[in-house]
Amino acid sequence: MKEVELNEIIASKEDGKYIINIGPQHPSTHGVLRFVVSLKGETLEYLIPHCGYIHRGIEKMCENLTYPQIIHLTDRMDYLSAHMNNEAVSLCVENALGIEVPERVKVIRTILSELQRIASHQLWWAAFGMDIGGLTCFFYGLRDREKVLDIFEESFGSRLLHSFICPGGLMQDIHPDFQKRVKEFIAYFRKKLPEYDQLLTGNVIFEQRTKGLGILTKAEAIDYGVTGPSGRASGFSCDIRKKHPYSAYDRVEFREILANEGDTYSRYKVRIEEMWESMNIIEQLIDQIPEGSFTAPMKAIIKVPEGEYTQRVETARGELAVYLVSTGDKNPYRMRFRTPNFSNLFVMNHLSAGAKIADLIAISGSLDLVIPDIDR
Amino acid sequence: MEKDQLTEFFRNRFPDAVIEQGNQYLTIKTDAAAMHPIAAVLKSDKELQFDYLFNLTGIDWSDRFSVVYHLESTVFGHEVVLKADILNREKPSVATVSDLWRTAEFHEREVYDLLGIEFVDHPDLRRLFLEDGAGFPLRKDFKDEINLIER
Amino acid sequence: MSFIYDFSSATQAIDQWLKANLSPTGAFVAELALVGLTILLAYAVIGLYLVYAERKVCAFMQNRVGPNRVGKWGLLQTMADLIKLLMKELIPIRKSDKLLFNVAPYLVIIASFLGIAAIPFAKGLHAIDFNIGVFYIMAVSSIGVIGILLAGWSSNSKYSLIGAMRSGAQVVSYELSVGLALLSVVIFSGSMQLSTIVESQANGWWILKGHLPAMISFVIFLIASTAEINRGPFDLAEAESELTAGFHTEYSGIRFAFFFLAEYMNMFIVAAMAATVFLGGWMPFHLGNLEAFNRVMDFIPPVVWFFGKTIFIIYLIMWFKWTFPRLRIDQLLTLEWKYLLPLNLLNTVVIAFLVLMGWYFK
């Protein structure tokens, strides 16, 4: 829907139709995103997403920065999957240089990514519960996320933007207590995760609000490029960890969670199941961390040989593809991030047509949008 | 199909395009004008079925632009990179692929926003991030004396 | 200490003393002022401590501590909040309907203020004992929705308007169920006077005496009244995740506090009505002919009984709010018009039949 047509509708003042702005300051857009929504009564006719409120030009900035510096920018894209973003760039640079990182690094990276995925899904669950109207969910989710962040804080000194994974390995070695703390957390969270189901999953109101809402078919998911749990809920087998294993994913056994309905409820279920699966992955690896160096020997100034390199990783929200074009300099010539939320956002109009305002909030909540990842 | 088979297939099917074995993906290099027919074949051919466009990048090479399409088939699992070169720097334009992959609609808006490449027949070609911005910041000759620090 | 069991002797003593010392008009005015002041004070204290209770209960449900800094256990927190709200700037809204915008919060708070007047807190502790008390409370509680509609309309904001319209649809629908649920007890007790209804429960509460139909009525009343006072899971008029704050989005300072306080007082009125009508009000819990047990129960003052029951119901309502997700507007109306209302009508007929045949505990 073009801006011109929108203005025509406003000018014509058709009966019962009106336009409202949801965002940029709205409690349920989880950031500075703006939906221009055309409504008839409470029913949604169409929706135009407006983004760019926190466009920082990360791709442009990358062209002037060295590779270790770029790591710190990637944290700030999808701030809830900082480890995965770091890993994507690191793997891309390592592949370009042809460096084989130590086994220890691979295993630790995988564990960290999965911990990050759990933390991200916990926050999603908390916020989704709040979007639906269950305020208590928010505190339950954050209570458990706190435990993961504590582990992060102990090892890397930061809780949200770690910049811990860098080209060649890790910034520093993990904390001696890391394994113990992670095991404690897994034991704790295995007991606490069923609480999530008790509070929300089986609730009649919740099921009525989410089942059959915002249905995305598999073909549409592929067409729109909807990846991650949202895509898998439609049956689109898009898990990069399975398709193109990186780090230590080739040596662990895990299921790719798939659902066929493609509605809001199945997007919810897929994420809950993924938390169980992530715990399984961590448990397989936590006792297998090999001894050794935490980084491969790297030159002080990393110069990537001329060429084009692509690295795809699975973040908590979907597929992150890093496309690096180098001219052999210490800076990339062009750095492109294909971020999962960017593609996931633009399916909103398709999903929410004919829904109510409350449904719009539920659908955008179930897509788990992180706005800085869209704008970059 | 395996890479060798794909290469063979492309050589027969697209005699004008340059087929290269990249370090990761098979690459089809073509001219902007010839890009859309190739993309249509990639999408619809029964043996190829590249139905998932996972990345769309615009690059400014100072003397030309190129648009890079990363494609994957969710049916067969093979991948290919399609590159379209745009030599006209004054008024760069290329046909849209949003009729083939819906996700391209928004990626193309972003490329238009940041690089100023016009996508012909795009349903809704507006600026995406910089709604009130001037200039195209990802171009190498972009100058912004106030906000951009050059090193 | 006998007056805490029967306030009528105390109130009569005050009445006689006033009449002896003042002219008849003077006594009348003095009594009005006294009752008004008492209710105002009770209103403020109950309202503020309900807000405090809500925050503590909510904290308890959410693994938090809740307010704990101002005063012992944070008891003065809501006082401090009130002072803050009083001193806040009242932000004027350009292009709003100034008169209606200013009148709306007063309408809402007056509605709840009128409601509290008819509630029997204990024997003789009763501002007005109408012979149509149930009807009166139903009537005044519907005034509040006019205030909400005005607030939404005059704010000149689309979010407010959506919230107000939702609230209007919701309150008008659920008023029916509330009325019918109350009607069931009116049929049982044969009176609309609240004091008579309480007296009729001396040998057992209506929820127990009226078999299953009374219990169904009680549950329906609880659901419908939660919806009528716009509380979660039926808080669609506010729905902060959808409409930011619904009908009071544009209000600030003390005007916002009025809406806020009125919401909690409405909750109190609803809980007090449920306690009075279904759970015997200030009447102690009596069991048939167990004399000793009944005497022990009588020893607990009626005020304690009344507030105990009310607080229990308030806790239930808070429990709903902090566990359930919110309904959608069409689901809300479906619930009322397709399930609650037919069930309620059927239930009323069944109760009328029971009373006609005398098949209930008398």
PDB file of N, CA and C in Angstrom, chain A residues 262-328:
ATOM      1  N   GLY A 262       1.252 -23.066  11.492  1.00  0.00           N
ATOM      2  CA  GLY A 262       1.682 -21.727  11.075  1.00  0.00           C
ATOM      3  C   GLY A 262       0.907 -20.606  11.728  1.00  0.00           C
ATOM      4  N   ASP A 263       0.160 -20.906  12.786  1.00  0.00           N
ATOM      5  CA  ASP A 263      -0.564 -19.827  13.452  1.00  0.00           C
ATOM      6  C   ASP A 263       0.232 -19.319  14.653  1.00  0.00           C
ATOM      7  N   THR A 264      -0.332 -18.337  15.332  1.00  0.00           N
ATOM      8  CA  THR A 264       0.368 -17.729  16.454  1.00  0.00           C
ATOM      9  C   THR A 264       0.669 -18.748  17.542  1.00  0.00           C
ATOM     10  N   TYR A 265      -0.277 -19.655  17.755  1.00  0.00           N
ATOM     11  CA  TYR A 265      -0.096 -20.650  18.807  1.00  0.00           C
ATOM     12  C   TYR A 265       1.081 -21.574  18.492  1.00  0.00           C
ATOM     13  N   SER A 266       1.214 -21.974  17.221  1.00  0.00           N
ATOM     14  CA  SER A 266       2.317 -22.897  16.919  1.00  0.00           C
ATOM     15  C   SER A 266       3.652 -22.162  16.963  1.00  0.00           C
ATOM     16  N   ARG A 267       3.664 -20.868  16.639  1.00  0.00           N
ATOM     17  CA  ARG A 267       4.903 -20.108  16.803  1.00  0.00           C
ATOM     18  C   ARG A 267       5.309 -20.083  18.272  1.00  0.00           C
ATOM     19  N   TYR A 268       4.291 -19.986  19.121  1.00  0.00           N
ATOM     20  CA  TYR A 268       4.543 -20.020  20.560  1.00  0.00           C
ATOM     21  C   TYR A 268       5.100 -21.380  20.984  1.00  0.00           C
ATOM     22  N   LYS A 269       4.440 -22.451  20.502  1.00  0.00           N
ATOM     23  CA  LYS A 269       4.850 -23.792  20.921  1.00  0.00           C
ATOM     24  C   LYS A 269       6.272 -24.108  20.450  1.00  0.00           C
ATOM     25  N   VAL A 270       6.590 -23.691  19.222  1.00  0.00           N
ATOM     26  CA  VAL A 270       7.911 -23.988  18.686  1.00  0.00           C
ATOM     27  C   VAL A 270       8.983 -23.369  19.578  1.00  0.00           C
ATOM     28  N   ARG A 271       8.757 -22.152  20.035  1.00  0.00           N
ATOM     29  CA  ARG A 271       9.781 -21.502  20.860  1.00  0.00           C
ATOM     30  C   ARG A 271       9.924 -22.188  22.208  1.00  0.00           C
ATOM     31  N   ILE A 272       8.789 -22.590  22.780  1.00  0.00           N
ATOM     32  CA  ILE A 272       8.861 -23.294  24.068  1.00  0.00           C
ATOM     33  C   ILE A 272       9.661 -24.591  23.897  1.00  0.00           C
ATOM     34  N   GLU A 273       9.360 -25.324  22.799  1.00  0.00           N
ATOM     35  CA  GLU A 273      10.075 -26.583  22.559  1.00  0.00           C
ATOM     36  C   GLU A 273      11.556 -26.330  22.314  1.00  0.00           C
ATOM     37  N   GLU A 274      11.863 -25.214  21.653  1.00  0.00           N
ATOM     38  CA  GLU A 274      13.263 -24.926  21.367  1.00  0.00           C
ATOM     39  C   GLU A 274      14.070 -24.722  22.641  1.00  0.00           C
ATOM     40  N   MET A 275      13.410 -24.198  23.675  1.00  0.00           N
ATOM     41  CA  MET A 275      14.132 -24.027  24.933  1.00  0.00           C
ATOM     42  C   MET A 275      14.537 -25.389  25.485  1.00  0.00           C
ATOM     43  N   TRP A 276      13.610 -26.383  25.401  1.00  0.00           N
ATOM     44  CA  TRP A 276      13.955 -27.741  25.849  1.00  0.00           C
ATOM     45  C   TRP A 276      15.120 -28.280  25.033  1.00  0.00           C
ATOM     46  N   GLU A 277      15.042 -28.063  23.717  1.00  0.00           N
ATOM     47  CA  GLU A 277      16.045 -28.614  22.825  1.00  0.00           C
ATOM     48  C   GLU A 277      17.405 -27.962  23.084  1.00  0.00           C
ATOM     49  N   SER A 278      17.396 -26.655  23.353  1.00  0.00           N
ATOM     50  CA  SER A 278      18.653 -25.968  23.641  1.00  0.00           C
ATOM     51  C   SER A 278      19.294 -26.527  24.901  1.00  0.00           C
ATOM     52  N   MET A 279      18.454 -26.837  25.878  1.00  0.00           N
ATOM     53  CA  MET A 279      18.999 -27.423  27.105  1.00  0.00           C
ATOM     54  C   MET A 279      19.634 -28.777  26.819  1.00  0.00           C
ATOM     55  N   ASN A 280      18.999 -29.551  25.925  1.00  0.00           N
ATOM     56  CA  ASN A 280      19.591 -30.842  25.549  1.00  0.00           C
ATOM     57  C   ASN A 280      20.962 -30.648  24.921  1.00  0.00           C
ATOM     58  N   ILE A 281      21.066 -29.669  24.037  1.00  0.00           N
ATOM     59  CA  ILE A 281      22.348 -29.429  23.364  1.00  0.00           C
ATOM     60  C   ILE A 281      23.416 -29.062  24.388  1.00  0.00           C
ATOM     61  N   ILE A 282      23.069 -28.167  25.304  1.00  0.00           N
ATOM     62  CA  ILE A 282      24.057 -27.734  26.293  1.00  0.00           C
ATOM     63  C   ILE A 282      24.497 -28.917  27.142  1.00  0.00           C
ATOM     64  N   GLU A 283      23.524 -29.754  27.523  1.00  0.00           N
ATOM     65  CA  GLU A 283      23.880 -30.896  28.372  1.00  0.00           C
ATOM     66  C   GLU A 283      24.820 -31.864  27.677  1.00  0.00           C
ATOM     67  N   GLN A 284      24.663 -32.003  26.358  1.00  0.00           N
ATOM     68  CA  GLN A 284      25.569 -32.893  25.625  1.00  0.00           C
ATOM     69  C   GLN A 284      26.986 -32.340  25.589  1.00  0.00           C
ATOM     70  N   LEU A 285      27.113 -31.024  25.632  1.00  0.00           N
ATOM     71  CA  LEU A 285      28.431 -30.437  25.412  1.00  0.00           C
ATOM     72  C   LEU A 285      29.138 -29.992  26.687  1.00  0.00           C
ATOM     73  N   ILE A 286      28.373 -29.762  27.757  1.00  0.00           N
ATOM     74  CA  ILE A 286      28.958 -29.039  28.887  1.00  0.00           C
ATOM     75  C   ILE A 286      30.091 -29.823  29.536  1.00  0.00           C
ATOM     76  N   ASP A 287      30.015 -31.164  29.494  1.00  0.00           N
ATOM     77  CA  ASP A 287      31.095 -31.955  30.080  1.00  0.00           C
ATOM     78  C   ASP A 287      32.192 -32.274  29.077  1.00  0.00           C
ATOM     79  N   GLN A 288      31.990 -31.891  27.842  1.00  0.00           N
ATOM     80  CA  GLN A 288      32.923 -32.259  26.776  1.00  0.00           C
ATOM     81  C   GLN A 288      33.819 -31.095  26.352  1.00  0.00           C
ATOM     82  N   ILE A 289      33.892 -30.052  27.152  1.00  0.00           N
ATOM     83  CA  ILE A 289      34.725 -28.916  26.739  1.00  0.00           C
ATOM     84  C   ILE A 289      36.189 -29.352  26.801  1.00  0.00           C
ATOM     85  N   PRO A 290      36.878 -29.448  25.638  1.00  0.00           N
ATOM     86  CA  PRO A 290      38.264 -29.904  25.666  1.00  0.00           C
ATOM     87  C   PRO A 290      39.180 -28.824  26.241  1.00  0.00           C
ATOM     88  N   GLU A 291      40.318 -29.298  26.778  1.00  0.00           N
ATOM     89  CA  GLU A 291      41.319 -28.339  27.257  1.00  0.00           C
ATOM     90  C   GLU A 291      42.011 -27.732  26.049  1.00  0.00           C
ATOM     91  N   GLY A 292      42.632 -26.602  26.254  1.00  0.00           N
ATOM     92  CA  GLY A 292      43.370 -26.009  25.154  1.00  0.00           C
ATOM     93  C   GLY A 292      43.284 -24.503  25.187  1.00  0.00           C
ATOM     94  N   SER A 293      43.730 -23.934  24.120  1.00  0.00           N
ATOM     95  CA  SER A 293      43.761 -22.481  24.047  1.00  0.00           C
ATOM     96  C   SER A 293      42.367 -21.947  23.722  1.00  0.00           C
ATOM     97  N   PHE A 294      42.115 -20.745  24.182  1.00  0.00           N
ATOM     98  CA  PHE A 294      40.813 -20.161  23.902  1.00  0.00           C
ATOM     99  C   PHE A 294      40.831 -19.318  22.636  1.00  0.00           C
ATOM    100  N   THR A 295      41.973 -19.286  21.972  1.00  0.00           N
ATOM    101  CA  THR A 295      41.997 -18.552  20.716  1.00  0.00           C
ATOM    102  C   THR A 295      43.073 -19.117  19.798  1.00  0.00           C
ATOM    103  N   ALA A 296      42.822 -19.022  18.521  1.00  0.00           N
ATOM    104  CA  ALA A 296      43.843 -19.395  17.551  1.00  0.00           C
ATOM    105  C   ALA A 296      44.806 -18.220  17.417  1.00  0.00           C
ATOM    106  N   PRO A 297      46.066 -18.478  17.105  1.00  0.00           N
ATOM    107  CA  PRO A 297      46.991 -17.351  16.946  1.00  0.00           C
ATOM    108  C   PRO A 297      46.540 -16.458  15.789  1.00  0.00           C
ATOM    109  N   MET A 298      46.404 -15.183  16.085  1.00  0.00           N
ATOM    110  CA  MET A 298      45.927 -14.249  15.077  1.00  0.00           C
ATOM    111  C   MET A 298      46.940 -13.135  14.920  1.00  0.00           C
ATOM    112  N   LYS A 299      46.985 -12.575  13.729  1.00  0.00           N
ATOM    113  CA  LYS A 299      47.827 -11.400  13.536  1.00  0.00           C
ATOM    114  C   LYS A 299      47.183 -10.202  14.211  1.00  0.00           C
ATOM    115  N   ALA A 300      47.995  -9.204  14.506  1.00  0.00           N
ATOM    116  CA  ALA A 300      47.463  -8.026  15.186  1.00  0.00           C
ATOM    117  C   ALA A 300      46.461  -7.308  14.289  1.00  0.00           C
ATOM    118  N   ILE A 301      46.791  -7.199  13.016  1.00  0.00           N
ATOM    119  CA  ILE A 301      45.866  -6.554  12.081  1.00  0.00           C
ATOM    120  C   ILE A 301      45.375  -7.615  11.108  1.00  0.00           C
ATOM    121  N   ILE A 302      44.062  -7.833  11.152  1.00  0.00           N
ATOM    122  CA  ILE A 302      43.492  -8.889  10.313  1.00  0.00           C
ATOM    123  C   ILE A 302      43.203  -8.304   8.943  1.00  0.00           C
ATOM    124  N   LYS A 303      43.802  -8.915   7.921  1.00  0.00           N
ATOM    125  CA  LYS A 303      43.489  -8.503   6.557  1.00  0.00           C
ATOM    126  C   LYS A 303      42.897  -9.691   5.832  1.00  0.00           C
ATOM    127  N   VAL A 304      41.651  -9.554   5.452  1.00  0.00           N
ATOM    128  CA  VAL A 304      40.967 -10.660   4.795  1.00  0.00           C
ATOM    129  C   VAL A 304      41.344 -10.640   3.325  1.00  0.00           C
ATOM    130  N   PRO A 305      41.745 -11.797   2.757  1.00  0.00           N
ATOM    131  CA  PRO A 305      42.108 -11.814   1.338  1.00  0.00           C
ATOM    132  C   PRO A 305      40.939 -11.405   0.456  1.00  0.00           C
ATOM    133  N   GLU A 306      41.284 -10.926  -0.726  1.00  0.00           N
ATOM    134  CA  GLU A 306      40.258 -10.418  -1.622  1.00  0.00           C
ATOM    135  C   GLU A 306      39.254 -11.509  -1.968  1.00  0.00           C
ATOM    136  N   GLY A 307      38.016 -11.146  -2.018  1.00  0.00           N
ATOM    137  CA  GLY A 307      37.001 -12.129  -2.361  1.00  0.00           C
ATOM    138  C   GLY A 307      35.686 -11.833  -1.661  1.00  0.00           C
ATOM    139  N   GLU A 308      34.759 -12.770  -1.845  1.00  0.00           N
ATOM    140  CA  GLU A 308      33.435 -12.609  -1.244  1.00  0.00           C
ATOM    141  C   GLU A 308      33.142 -13.814  -0.369  1.00  0.00           C
ATOM    142  N   TYR A 309      32.669 -13.570   0.796  1.00  0.00           N
ATOM    143  CA  TYR A 309      32.460 -14.649   1.759  1.00  0.00           C
ATOM    144  C   TYR A 309      31.076 -14.508   2.374  1.00  0.00           C
ATOM    145  N   THR A 310      30.426 -15.620   2.528  1.00  0.00           N
ATOM    146  CA  THR A 310      29.096 -15.609   3.129  1.00  0.00           C
ATOM    147  C   THR A 310      29.084 -16.567   4.303  1.00  0.00           C
ATOM    148  N   GLN A 311      28.469 -16.160   5.382  1.00  0.00           N
ATOM    149  CA  GLN A 311      28.320 -17.059   6.523  1.00  0.00           C
ATOM    150  C   GLN A 311      26.899 -16.946   7.033  1.00  0.00           C
ATOM    151  N   ARG A 312      26.277 -18.086   7.202  1.00  0.00           N
ATOM    152  CA  ARG A 312      24.902 -18.087   7.720  1.00  0.00           C
ATOM    153  C   ARG A 312      24.909 -18.744   9.094  1.00  0.00           C
ATOM    154  N   VAL A 313      24.261 -18.100  10.040  1.00  0.00           N
ATOM    155  CA  VAL A 313      24.089 -18.736  11.346  1.00  0.00           C
ATOM    156  C   VAL A 313      22.631 -18.614  11.750  1.00  0.00           C
ATOM    157  N   GLU A 314      22.260 -19.437  12.705  1.00  0.00           N
ATOM    158  CA  GLU A 314      20.891 -19.432  13.208  1.00  0.00           C
ATOM    159  C   GLU A 314      20.873 -18.629  14.500  1.00  0.00           C
ATOM    160  N   THR A 315      20.280 -17.447  14.478  1.00  0.00           N
ATOM    161  CA  THR A 315      20.130 -16.707  15.725  1.00  0.00           C
ATOM    162  C   THR A 315      18.811 -17.131  16.368  1.00  0.00           C
ATOM    163  N   ALA A 316      18.500 -16.507  17.489  1.00  0.00           N
ATOM    164  CA  ALA A 316      17.275 -16.892  18.187  1.00  0.00           C
ATOM    165  C   ALA A 316      16.043 -16.563  17.358  1.00  0.00           C
ATOM    166  N   ARG A 317      16.182 -15.669  16.381  1.00  0.00           N
ATOM    167  CA  ARG A 317      15.021 -15.229  15.617  1.00  0.00           C
ATOM    168  C   ARG A 317      15.021 -15.702  14.183  1.00  0.00           C
ATOM    169  N   GLY A 318      16.074 -16.343  13.773  1.00  0.00           N
ATOM    170  CA  GLY A 318      16.091 -16.815  12.401  1.00  0.00           C
ATOM    171  C   GLY A 318      17.477 -16.748  11.813  1.00  0.00           C
ATOM    172  N   GLU A 319      17.495 -16.689  10.503  1.00  0.00           N
ATOM    173  CA  GLU A 319      18.757 -16.820   9.808  1.00  0.00           C
ATOM    174  C   GLU A 319      19.452 -15.473   9.685  1.00  0.00           C
ATOM    175  N   LEU A 320      20.682 -15.428  10.159  1.00  0.00           N
ATOM    176  CA  LEU A 320      21.505 -14.240   9.958  1.00  0.00           C
ATOM    177  C   LEU A 320      22.570 -14.600   8.939  1.00  0.00           C
ATOM    178  N   ALA A 321      22.578 -13.887   7.823  1.00  0.00           N
ATOM    179  CA  ALA A 321      23.593 -14.139   6.809  1.00  0.00           C
ATOM    180  C   ALA A 321      24.521 -12.932   6.761  1.00  0.00           C
ATOM    181  N   VAL A 322      25.812 -13.196   6.859  1.00  0.00           N
ATOM    182  CA  VAL A 322      26.804 -12.130   6.749  1.00  0.00           C
ATOM    183  C   VAL A 322      27.449 -12.270   5.379  1.00  0.00           C
ATOM    184  N   TYR A 323      27.415 -11.215   4.609  1.00  0.00           N
ATOM    185  CA  TYR A 323      28.003 -11.237   3.274  1.00  0.00           C
ATOM    186  C   TYR A 323      29.117 -10.211   3.276  1.00  0.00           C
ATOM    187  N   LEU A 324      30.345 -10.718   3.138  1.00  0.00           N
ATOM    188  CA  LEU A 324      31.512  -9.855   3.292  1.00  0.00           C
ATOM    189  C   LEU A 324      32.225  -9.764   1.953  1.00  0.00           C
ATOM    190  N   VAL A 325      32.425  -8.554   1.477  1.00  0.00           N
ATOM    191  CA  VAL A 325      33.184  -8.337   0.252  1.00  0.00           C
ATOM    192  C   VAL A 325      34.466  -7.639   0.658  1.00  0.00           C
ATOM    193  N   SER A 326      35.595  -8.286   0.360  1.00  0.00           N
ATOM    194  CA  SER A 326      36.867  -7.719   0.792  1.00  0.00           C
ATOM    195  C   SER A 326      37.728  -7.412  -0.422  1.00  0.00           C
ATOM    196  N   THR A 327      38.507  -6.350  -0.320  1.00  0.00           N
ATOM    197  CA  THR A 327      39.489  -6.051  -1.361  1.00  0.00           C
ATOM    198  C   THR A 327      40.897  -6.280  -0.828  1.00  0.00           C
ATOM    199  N   GLY A 328      41.011  -7.050   0.252  1.00  0.00           N
ATOM    200  CA  GLY A 328      42.316  -7.354   0.814  1.00  0.00           C
ATOM    201  C   GLY A 328      42.797  -6.325   1.810  1.00  0.00           C
TER     202      GLY A 328
END
